[in-house]
CSV table of C-alpha atoms and ligand atoms in Angstrom, one decimal:
chain,number,residue,atom,x,y,z
K,1,MET,CA,158.8,192.8,158.3
K,2,ASN,CA,160.3,191.1,155.2
K,3,ASP,CA,157.8,191.2,152.8
K,4,LEU,CA,159.9,190.1,150.1
K,5,ALA,CA,159.7,186.5,150.7
K,6,PRO,CA,155.9,186.2,149.7
K,7,LEU,CA,157.0,188.3,146.4
K,8,ALA,CA,159.8,186.0,145.5
K,9,GLU,CA,157.2,183.0,146.0
K,10,LEU,CA,154.8,185.0,143.8
K,11,VAL,CA,157.6,185.3,141.0
K,12,ASP,CA,158.2,181.6,141.5
K,13,SER,CA,155.0,180.9,141.2
K,14,ALA,CA,154.0,182.9,138.1
K,15,ARG,CA,157.4,181.2,136.6
K,16,ALA,CA,156.5,177.7,137.4
K,17,GLU,CA,152.8,178.6,135.8
K,18,PHE,CA,154.2,180.4,132.4
K,19,ASP,CA,156.4,177.4,132.0
K,20,ALA,CA,153.7,174.9,132.6
K,21,ALA,CA,151.6,176.8,129.9
K,22,ASP,CA,152.5,175.0,126.6
K,23,THR,CA,150.2,176.9,124.5
K,24,PRO,CA,149.9,180.9,123.9
K,25,ALA,CA,146.3,180.7,125.0
K,26,ALA,CA,147.2,179.0,128.0
K,27,LEU,CA,150.2,181.5,128.8
K,28,GLU,CA,147.5,184.2,128.4
K,29,ASN,CA,145.2,182.6,131.0
K,30,ALA,CA,148.0,182.5,133.3
K,31,LYS,CA,149.1,186.0,132.8
K,32,ALA,CA,145.6,187.0,134.0
K,33,ARG,CA,146.1,185.5,137.2
K,34,TYR,CA,149.1,187.6,137.8
K,35,LEU,CA,148.5,191.0,135.8
K,36,GLY,CA,145.2,190.8,134.8
K,37,LYS,CA,142.6,193.0,136.2
K,38,ALA,CA,141.9,190.7,139.4
K,39,GLY,CA,145.5,189.4,139.1
K,40,ARG,CA,147.5,188.7,142.2
K,41,ILE,CA,149.9,191.7,141.1
K,42,THR,CA,147.1,194.0,140.3
K,43,GLU,CA,145.6,193.4,143.7
K,44,LEU,CA,148.9,193.7,145.5
K,45,LEU,CA,149.2,197.4,143.9
K,46,LYS,CA,145.2,198.1,144.5
K,47,ALA,CA,146.0,197.1,148.2
K,48,LEU,CA,148.8,200.0,148.3
K,49,GLY,CA,146.4,202.6,148.8
K,50,ALA,CA,145.7,201.9,152.4
K,51,LEU,CA,149.2,201.9,153.4
K,52,PRO,CA,150.9,205.1,155.0
K,53,VAL,CA,152.8,207.4,152.7
K,54,GLU,CA,156.2,206.0,153.3
K,55,GLU,CA,155.4,202.3,153.4
K,56,LYS,CA,153.3,203.1,150.0
K,57,LYS,CA,156.9,204.3,148.6
K,58,SER,CA,159.0,201.5,149.6
K,59,ARG,CA,156.2,198.5,149.3
K,60,GLY,CA,155.3,200.0,145.8
K,61,ALA,CA,158.9,199.8,144.6
K,62,GLN,CA,159.3,195.9,146.0
K,63,ILE,CA,156.0,195.1,144.1
K,64,ASN,CA,157.2,196.9,141.0
K,65,VAL,CA,160.3,195.0,141.1
K,66,ALA,CA,158.1,191.8,141.4
K,67,LYS,CA,155.9,193.1,138.6
K,68,GLN,CA,158.8,193.7,136.2
K,69,GLN,CA,160.4,190.2,137.0
K,70,VAL,CA,156.6,188.4,135.6
K,71,GLU,CA,156.7,190.6,133.1
K,72,ALA,CA,160.1,189.5,131.7
K,73,LEU,CA,159.3,186.0,132.5
K,74,LEU,CA,156.0,186.4,130.5
K,75,THR,CA,157.9,187.7,127.2
K,76,ALA,CA,160.5,185.4,127.6
K,77,ARG,CA,158.0,182.2,127.8
K,78,ARG,CA,155.9,184.1,124.7
K,79,GLU,CA,159.0,183.9,122.8
K,80,ALA,CA,159.9,180.3,123.7
K,81,LEU,CA,156.4,179.3,122.6
K,82,ALA,CA,156.6,181.2,119.4
K,83,GLN,CA,160.0,179.7,118.8
K,84,ALA,CA,158.3,176.0,119.6
K,85,GLU,CA,155.7,176.9,117.1
K,86,LEU,CA,158.0,178.2,114.3
K,87,GLN,CA,160.3,175.0,114.8
K,88,ALA,CA,157.1,172.7,114.8
K,89,GLN,CA,156.0,174.2,111.4
K,90,LEU,CA,159.5,174.1,109.9
K,91,ARG,CA,159.6,170.5,110.8
K,92,ALA,CA,156.5,169.7,109.3
K,93,GLU,CA,157.3,171.4,106.3
K,94,ALA,CA,160.7,170.0,106.1
K,95,LEU,CA,161.9,169.4,102.3
K,96,ASP,CA,164.7,166.7,102.2
K,97,VAL,CA,167.1,168.4,99.8
K,98,THR,CA,168.8,165.1,99.7
K,99,LEU,CA,166.0,163.5,98.0
K,100,PRO,CA,167.4,163.3,94.0
K,101,GLY,CA,165.1,165.6,91.9
K,102,ARG,CA,162.2,163.7,90.2
K,103,GLN,CA,163.2,164.2,86.4
K,104,ARG,CA,161.2,163.3,83.0
K,105,GLY,CA,164.0,161.2,81.3
K,106,THR,CA,164.9,162.0,78.0
K,107,GLY,CA,163.6,158.9,76.0
K,108,GLY,CA,165.7,157.4,73.1
K,109,LEU,CA,164.5,155.3,70.3
K,110,HIS,CA,165.8,151.5,70.5
K,111,PRO,CA,169.1,150.6,68.6
K,112,VAL,CA,167.2,148.4,66.0
K,113,SER,CA,164.4,150.8,65.6
K,114,ARG,CA,167.0,153.5,64.4
K,115,THR,CA,168.1,150.6,62.1
K,116,ILE,CA,165.0,150.5,60.6
K,117,GLU,CA,164.2,153.9,60.2
K,118,ARG,CA,167.7,154.1,58.4
K,119,ILE,CA,166.6,151.4,56.0
K,120,GLU,CA,163.3,153.2,55.2
K,121,ALA,CA,165.3,156.6,54.8
K,122,ILE,CA,167.8,154.9,52.5
K,123,PHE,CA,165.6,153.0,50.4
K,124,GLY,CA,162.9,155.7,50.5
K,125,SER,CA,165.8,158.0,48.7
K,126,MET,CA,165.8,155.3,45.9
K,127,GLY,CA,162.0,155.5,45.6
K,128,PHE,CA,161.1,152.5,47.7
K,129,ASP,CA,157.7,152.5,49.3
K,130,VAL,CA,157.4,151.3,53.0
K,131,ALA,CA,154.8,148.5,53.8
K,132,ASP,CA,153.4,146.8,56.9
K,133,GLY,CA,151.4,143.9,57.7
K,134,PRO,CA,150.0,141.5,60.1
K,135,GLU,CA,152.6,139.4,62.1
K,136,ILE,CA,149.9,136.7,62.7
K,137,GLU,CA,149.9,135.4,58.9
K,138,THR,CA,148.0,132.7,57.3
K,139,ASP,CA,149.7,129.6,56.2
K,140,TRP,CA,149.1,130.5,52.0
K,141,PHE,CA,150.9,133.6,52.6
K,142,ASN,CA,153.7,132.5,54.8
K,143,PHE,CA,154.4,129.6,53.0
K,144,THR,CA,152.2,128.3,49.9
K,145,ALA,CA,152.3,131.6,47.8
K,146,LEU,CA,155.8,131.7,48.2
K,147,ASN,CA,156.5,128.5,46.7
K,148,SER,CA,156.8,126.0,49.3
K,149,PRO,CA,153.6,124.1,49.1
K,150,GLU,CA,152.4,121.8,52.1
K,151,ASN,CA,154.6,118.8,52.9
K,152,HIS,CA,157.8,120.7,51.1
K,153,PRO,CA,160.9,120.1,53.1
K,154,ALA,CA,161.8,123.6,52.9
K,155,ARG,CA,159.2,124.3,55.6
K,156,SER,CA,161.3,122.8,58.0
K,157,MET,CA,163.8,125.3,57.6
K,158,GLN,CA,161.5,127.8,59.3
K,159,ASP,CA,160.3,125.8,62.6
K,160,THR,CA,156.8,127.7,63.5
K,161,PHE,CA,154.7,129.0,66.0
K,162,TYR,CA,151.1,128.5,65.5
K,163,VAL,CA,148.3,130.5,66.7
K,164,ASP,CA,145.4,128.6,68.4
K,165,LEU,CA,142.8,129.7,65.2
K,166,LYS,CA,142.4,128.7,62.0
K,167,ASP,CA,142.1,130.5,58.7
K,168,ALA,CA,139.1,130.1,56.2
K,169,GLU,CA,140.6,127.1,54.8
K,170,GLY,CA,140.9,125.4,58.0
K,171,ARG,CA,144.6,125.9,58.2
K,172,TRP,CA,146.7,127.0,61.5
K,173,LEU,CA,147.7,130.8,61.5
K,174,ASN,CA,151.1,131.1,62.3
K,175,LEU,CA,153.4,134.1,63.7
K,176,ARG,CA,155.2,134.9,60.5
K,177,THR,CA,158.4,133.2,60.0
K,178,HIS,CA,159.6,135.9,57.7
K,179,THR,CA,158.5,139.3,56.0
K,180,SER,CA,158.3,137.7,52.7
K,181,PRO,CA,154.7,137.1,53.0
K,182,MET,CA,154.7,140.8,52.5
K,183,GLN,CA,155.9,140.7,49.0
K,184,VAL,CA,152.7,138.7,48.2
K,185,ARG,CA,150.6,141.3,50.0
K,186,TYR,CA,151.6,144.1,48.6
K,187,ALA,CA,152.2,142.9,45.0
K,188,ARG,CA,148.7,141.7,44.9
K,189,ALA,CA,147.2,144.7,46.1
K,190,HIS,CA,149.3,146.8,43.7
K,191,ALA,CA,148.7,144.4,40.6
K,192,ARG,CA,144.8,144.7,41.6
K,193,ARG,CA,145.1,148.8,42.0
K,194,HIS,CA,146.6,149.0,38.3
K,195,ALA,CA,144.4,145.9,36.8
K,196,GLY,CA,143.5,147.0,33.3
K,197,ALA,CA,146.4,149.6,33.0
K,198,GLU,CA,148.4,149.6,29.8
K,199,VAL,CA,151.5,149.7,31.8
K,200,MET,CA,151.8,148.8,35.6
K,201,PRO,CA,154.2,151.1,37.4
K,202,GLU,CA,157.2,149.3,39.0
K,203,ILE,CA,156.7,147.4,42.3
K,204,ARG,CA,159.3,149.0,44.7
K,205,VAL,CA,158.7,148.5,48.3
K,206,ILE,CA,160.4,147.4,51.5
K,207,ALA,CA,158.4,146.0,54.5
K,208,PRO,CA,160.4,145.8,57.9
K,209,GLY,CA,158.6,144.3,60.8
K,210,ARG,CA,158.9,141.6,63.4
K,211,THR,CA,159.2,137.9,62.9
K,212,TYR,CA,159.2,134.8,64.9
K,213,ARG,CA,161.0,131.4,65.0
K,214,VAL,CA,161.6,128.6,67.5
K,215,ASP,CA,165.2,129.6,67.7
K,216,SER,CA,167.2,131.3,70.8
K,217,ASP,CA,171.0,131.9,71.3
K,218,ALA,CA,173.6,134.7,70.9
K,219,THR,CA,172.6,135.4,67.7
K,220,HIS,CA,168.9,134.3,67.5
K,221,SER,CA,165.9,135.2,69.3
K,222,PRO,CA,162.4,134.0,69.0
K,223,MET,CA,161.4,137.4,68.0
K,224,PHE,CA,163.8,139.0,65.7
K,225,HIS,CA,163.1,141.6,62.7
K,226,GLN,CA,163.5,141.4,59.1
K,227,CYS,CA,163.3,143.6,56.5
K,228,GLU,CA,161.7,142.8,53.1
K,229,GLY,CA,162.4,144.2,49.8
K,230,LEU,CA,160.8,143.8,46.2
K,231,TRP,CA,161.4,145.5,43.1
K,232,ILE,CA,159.4,144.2,40.0
K,233,GLY,CA,159.2,145.5,36.8
K,234,GLU,CA,159.2,144.8,33.4
K,235,ASN,CA,163.3,145.1,33.1
K,236,VAL,CA,164.6,144.5,36.4
K,237,SER,CA,167.8,142.3,37.0
K,238,PHE,CA,170.3,140.9,39.3
K,239,LYS,CA,172.6,143.9,37.8
K,240,ASP,CA,170.1,146.1,39.6
K,241,LEU,CA,169.9,144.5,42.9
K,242,LYS,CA,173.4,144.4,42.8
K,243,VAL,CA,173.8,148.2,42.4
K,244,VAL,CA,171.0,149.1,44.7
K,245,PHE,CA,171.9,146.7,47.5
K,246,THR,CA,175.8,148.1,47.2
K,247,ASP,CA,174.5,151.8,47.5
K,248,PHE,CA,172.4,150.8,50.6
K,249,CYS,CA,175.2,149.2,52.3
K,250,ARG,CA,177.5,151.9,51.9
K,251,ALA,CA,175.0,154.4,52.7
K,252,PHE,CA,174.1,152.5,55.6
K,253,PHE,CA,177.4,151.9,57.2
K,254,GLU,CA,178.9,155.2,56.1
K,255,THR,CA,181.5,154.0,53.8
K,256,ASP,CA,182.5,153.3,50.5
K,257,GLU,CA,185.5,151.3,51.2
K,258,LEU,CA,182.9,147.8,51.4
K,259,GLU,CA,182.6,145.0,48.8
K,260,LEU,CA,179.4,142.9,48.3
K,261,ARG,CA,179.2,139.4,46.7
K,262,PHE,CA,176.5,137.0,45.8
K,263,ARG,CA,177.1,133.7,47.4
K,264,PRO,CA,174.5,130.8,45.5
K,265,SER,CA,171.9,129.7,48.0
K,266,PHE,CA,168.6,128.3,47.8
K,267,PHE,CA,164.9,129.6,48.8
K,268,PRO,CA,161.6,128.3,47.5
K,269,PHE,CA,160.5,131.7,46.3
K,270,THR,CA,163.8,133.0,44.2
K,271,GLU,CA,165.5,131.4,41.4
K,272,PRO,CA,168.1,131.8,41.2
K,273,SER,CA,168.6,132.5,45.0
K,274,ALA,CA,171.8,134.3,46.6
K,275,GLU,CA,173.1,135.1,49.6
K,276,ILE,CA,174.5,139.0,50.0
K,277,ASP,CA,177.9,139.0,51.7
K,278,ILE,CA,179.6,142.2,52.7
K,279,ALA,CA,183.4,142.9,53.4
K,280,PHE,CA,184.6,146.2,54.8
K,281,ALA,CA,188.0,147.1,53.7
K,282,SER,CA,189.1,148.8,57.4
K,283,GLY,CA,187.6,148.5,61.1
K,284,PRO,CA,187.7,145.5,63.3
K,285,LEU,CA,185.7,143.6,60.7
K,286,LYS,CA,188.1,144.4,57.8
K,287,GLY,CA,188.2,141.4,55.1
K,288,LYS,CA,185.4,139.2,56.9
K,289,TRP,CA,182.8,138.4,54.8
K,290,LEU,CA,179.8,138.8,56.6
K,291,GLU,CA,176.4,137.7,55.4
K,292,VAL,CA,173.7,140.3,55.9
K,293,ALA,CA,171.0,139.1,53.5
K,294,GLY,CA,169.2,136.3,51.4
K,295,SER,CA,168.0,137.6,48.1
K,296,GLY,CA,167.1,136.8,44.3
K,297,GLN,CA,165.0,136.8,41.5
K,298,VAL,CA,161.4,136.2,42.0
K,299,HIS,CA,160.3,132.6,41.3
K,300,PRO,CA,157.5,132.6,38.5
K,301,ASN,CA,155.4,130.4,40.7
K,302,VAL,CA,155.5,133.5,43.2
K,303,VAL,CA,155.1,136.2,40.4
K,304,ARG,CA,152.2,134.2,39.3
K,305,ASN,CA,150.5,134.2,43.0
K,306,PHE,CA,151.3,138.3,42.9
K,307,GLY,CA,148.4,137.9,40.3
K,308,LEU,CA,150.9,138.8,37.5
K,309,ASP,CA,152.4,137.4,34.5
K,310,PRO,CA,156.2,136.1,35.0
K,311,GLU,CA,156.2,136.2,31.4
K,312,ARG,CA,155.8,140.0,31.7
K,313,HIS,CA,156.7,141.0,35.1
K,314,ILE,CA,160.3,140.3,36.5
K,315,GLY,CA,162.4,141.6,39.3
K,316,PHE,CA,164.3,140.3,42.8
K,317,ALA,CA,163.5,140.1,46.3
K,318,PHE,CA,165.6,140.3,49.2
K,319,GLY,CA,165.2,139.9,52.7
K,320,MET,CA,167.8,141.6,55.7
K,321,GLY,CA,168.1,141.3,59.3
K,322,PRO,CA,167.5,144.7,60.7
K,323,ASP,CA,168.9,143.3,64.1
K,324,ARG,CA,172.2,141.8,62.4
K,325,LEU,CA,173.0,145.2,60.8
K,326,THR,CA,172.5,146.9,64.3
K,327,MET,CA,174.7,144.6,65.8
K,328,LEU,CA,177.6,145.0,63.1
K,329,ARG,CA,176.9,148.8,63.0
K,330,TYR,CA,177.3,149.3,66.7
K,331,GLY,CA,179.3,146.2,67.3
K,332,VAL,CA,177.5,144.4,69.6
K,333,ASN,CA,178.3,140.9,69.8
K,334,ASP,CA,174.9,139.5,71.6
K,335,LEU,CA,171.7,139.6,70.1
K,336,ARG,CA,169.8,139.0,73.2
K,337,LEU,CA,170.8,142.4,74.7
K,338,PHE,CA,168.3,144.4,72.2
K,339,PHE,CA,165.4,142.1,73.9
K,340,GLU,CA,166.3,142.2,77.4
K,341,GLY,CA,164.8,146.1,78.1
K,342,ASP,CA,167.8,146.6,80.0
K,343,LEU,CA,168.4,150.6,80.4
K,344,ARG,CA,172.0,150.5,81.0
K,345,PHE,CA,172.4,148.8,77.7
K,346,LEU,CA,170.0,150.4,75.7
K,347,SER,CA,170.7,154.3,77.0
K,348,GLN,CA,174.1,154.0,75.0
K,349,PHE,CA,172.3,154.5,72.1
K,350,ARG,CA,170.2,157.6,72.7
N,401,DAH,N1,162.4,134.9,53.9
N,401,DAH,C1,164.0,134.6,53.8
N,401,DAH,C2,164.5,134.2,55.2
N,401,DAH,O1,163.9,134.3,55.9
N,401,DAH,C3,165.0,135.4,53.6
N,401,DAH,C4,164.7,136.0,52.1
N,401,DAH,C5,165.7,135.1,51.1
N,401,DAH,C6,164.0,136.9,51.4
N,401,DAH,C7,165.5,135.6,49.7
N,401,DAH,C8,163.8,137.3,50.3
N,401,DAH,C9,164.9,136.6,49.5
N,401,DAH,O2,162.9,138.2,50.0
N,401,DAH,O3,164.6,137.0,48.0
N,401,DAH,O4,165.1,133.3,55.7
């Protein structure tokens, strides 16, 4: 008799069941149906006992071959399932190594902030204090105290942003149009602090900060920076201004080959007044006079508003534009680039 056919069929059905098992648990259940205590192969082996010796041998060998085949199928399927599980796990935990890493960017100072720090360091080394004050200013500090009375035409030189708020005198507050009100704020505090003293220490201060005007083109921005300077003593002259400002420019631009000239001008708060121009002896701007600051001897009316006696206290003031100094230093020709926040531009200054 041919007993091999049912055995082959048994192996095939074990293969089919093992293949159908898609989890290790399902596979172990399928295994039990063939190789377990009551499994089909186990049952066949048990049945051998009833056979005559000769038949027992040959039948036993056939069943063993089938058993080995089933065991081999089982092992193969176990490995396949383990592999599949591993692959699934790898897929689930996959890292995309092509993603750019997350970095903490190294920040940098804005080029104008660098300039202001430079100005502070240089004037600091010459004994100047650094002062800071409000950007929303009263009419009195911004104009009147600086010798621009109401309705004075000089006010129209500074077309202003007003704030929808009034001060104690009922005048509109404005965004300061220059840092010059800091002269008055600082000097008044200084005068108060030293009131009654035999000799008042000199006032030596710079006040950098943001200022605002209705103005916008390649060299003007409605928000821009200024740095005010004030030096008041009992014997401070234009000559001192020239020395200090020349030293400052040479330190700032890191060259001694630089000329300075005062060009007569008008500001309500100084008399006489001058624009300060500089010219480099070399480089791309060689020989060109460049305006870098306004200046002058502080007007007696302003000294009076400092709370000081103009007969005794005299000195000079200047106001310069850190934005323009930054443009000159780095060769930038459009002021707006500084305030657009484009990192492609700004990161060049890191
Ligand atoms: N405040 C002036 C401006 O905004 C600049 C200036 C000129 C400041 C002369 C000064 C000065 O202190 O003395 O145009």
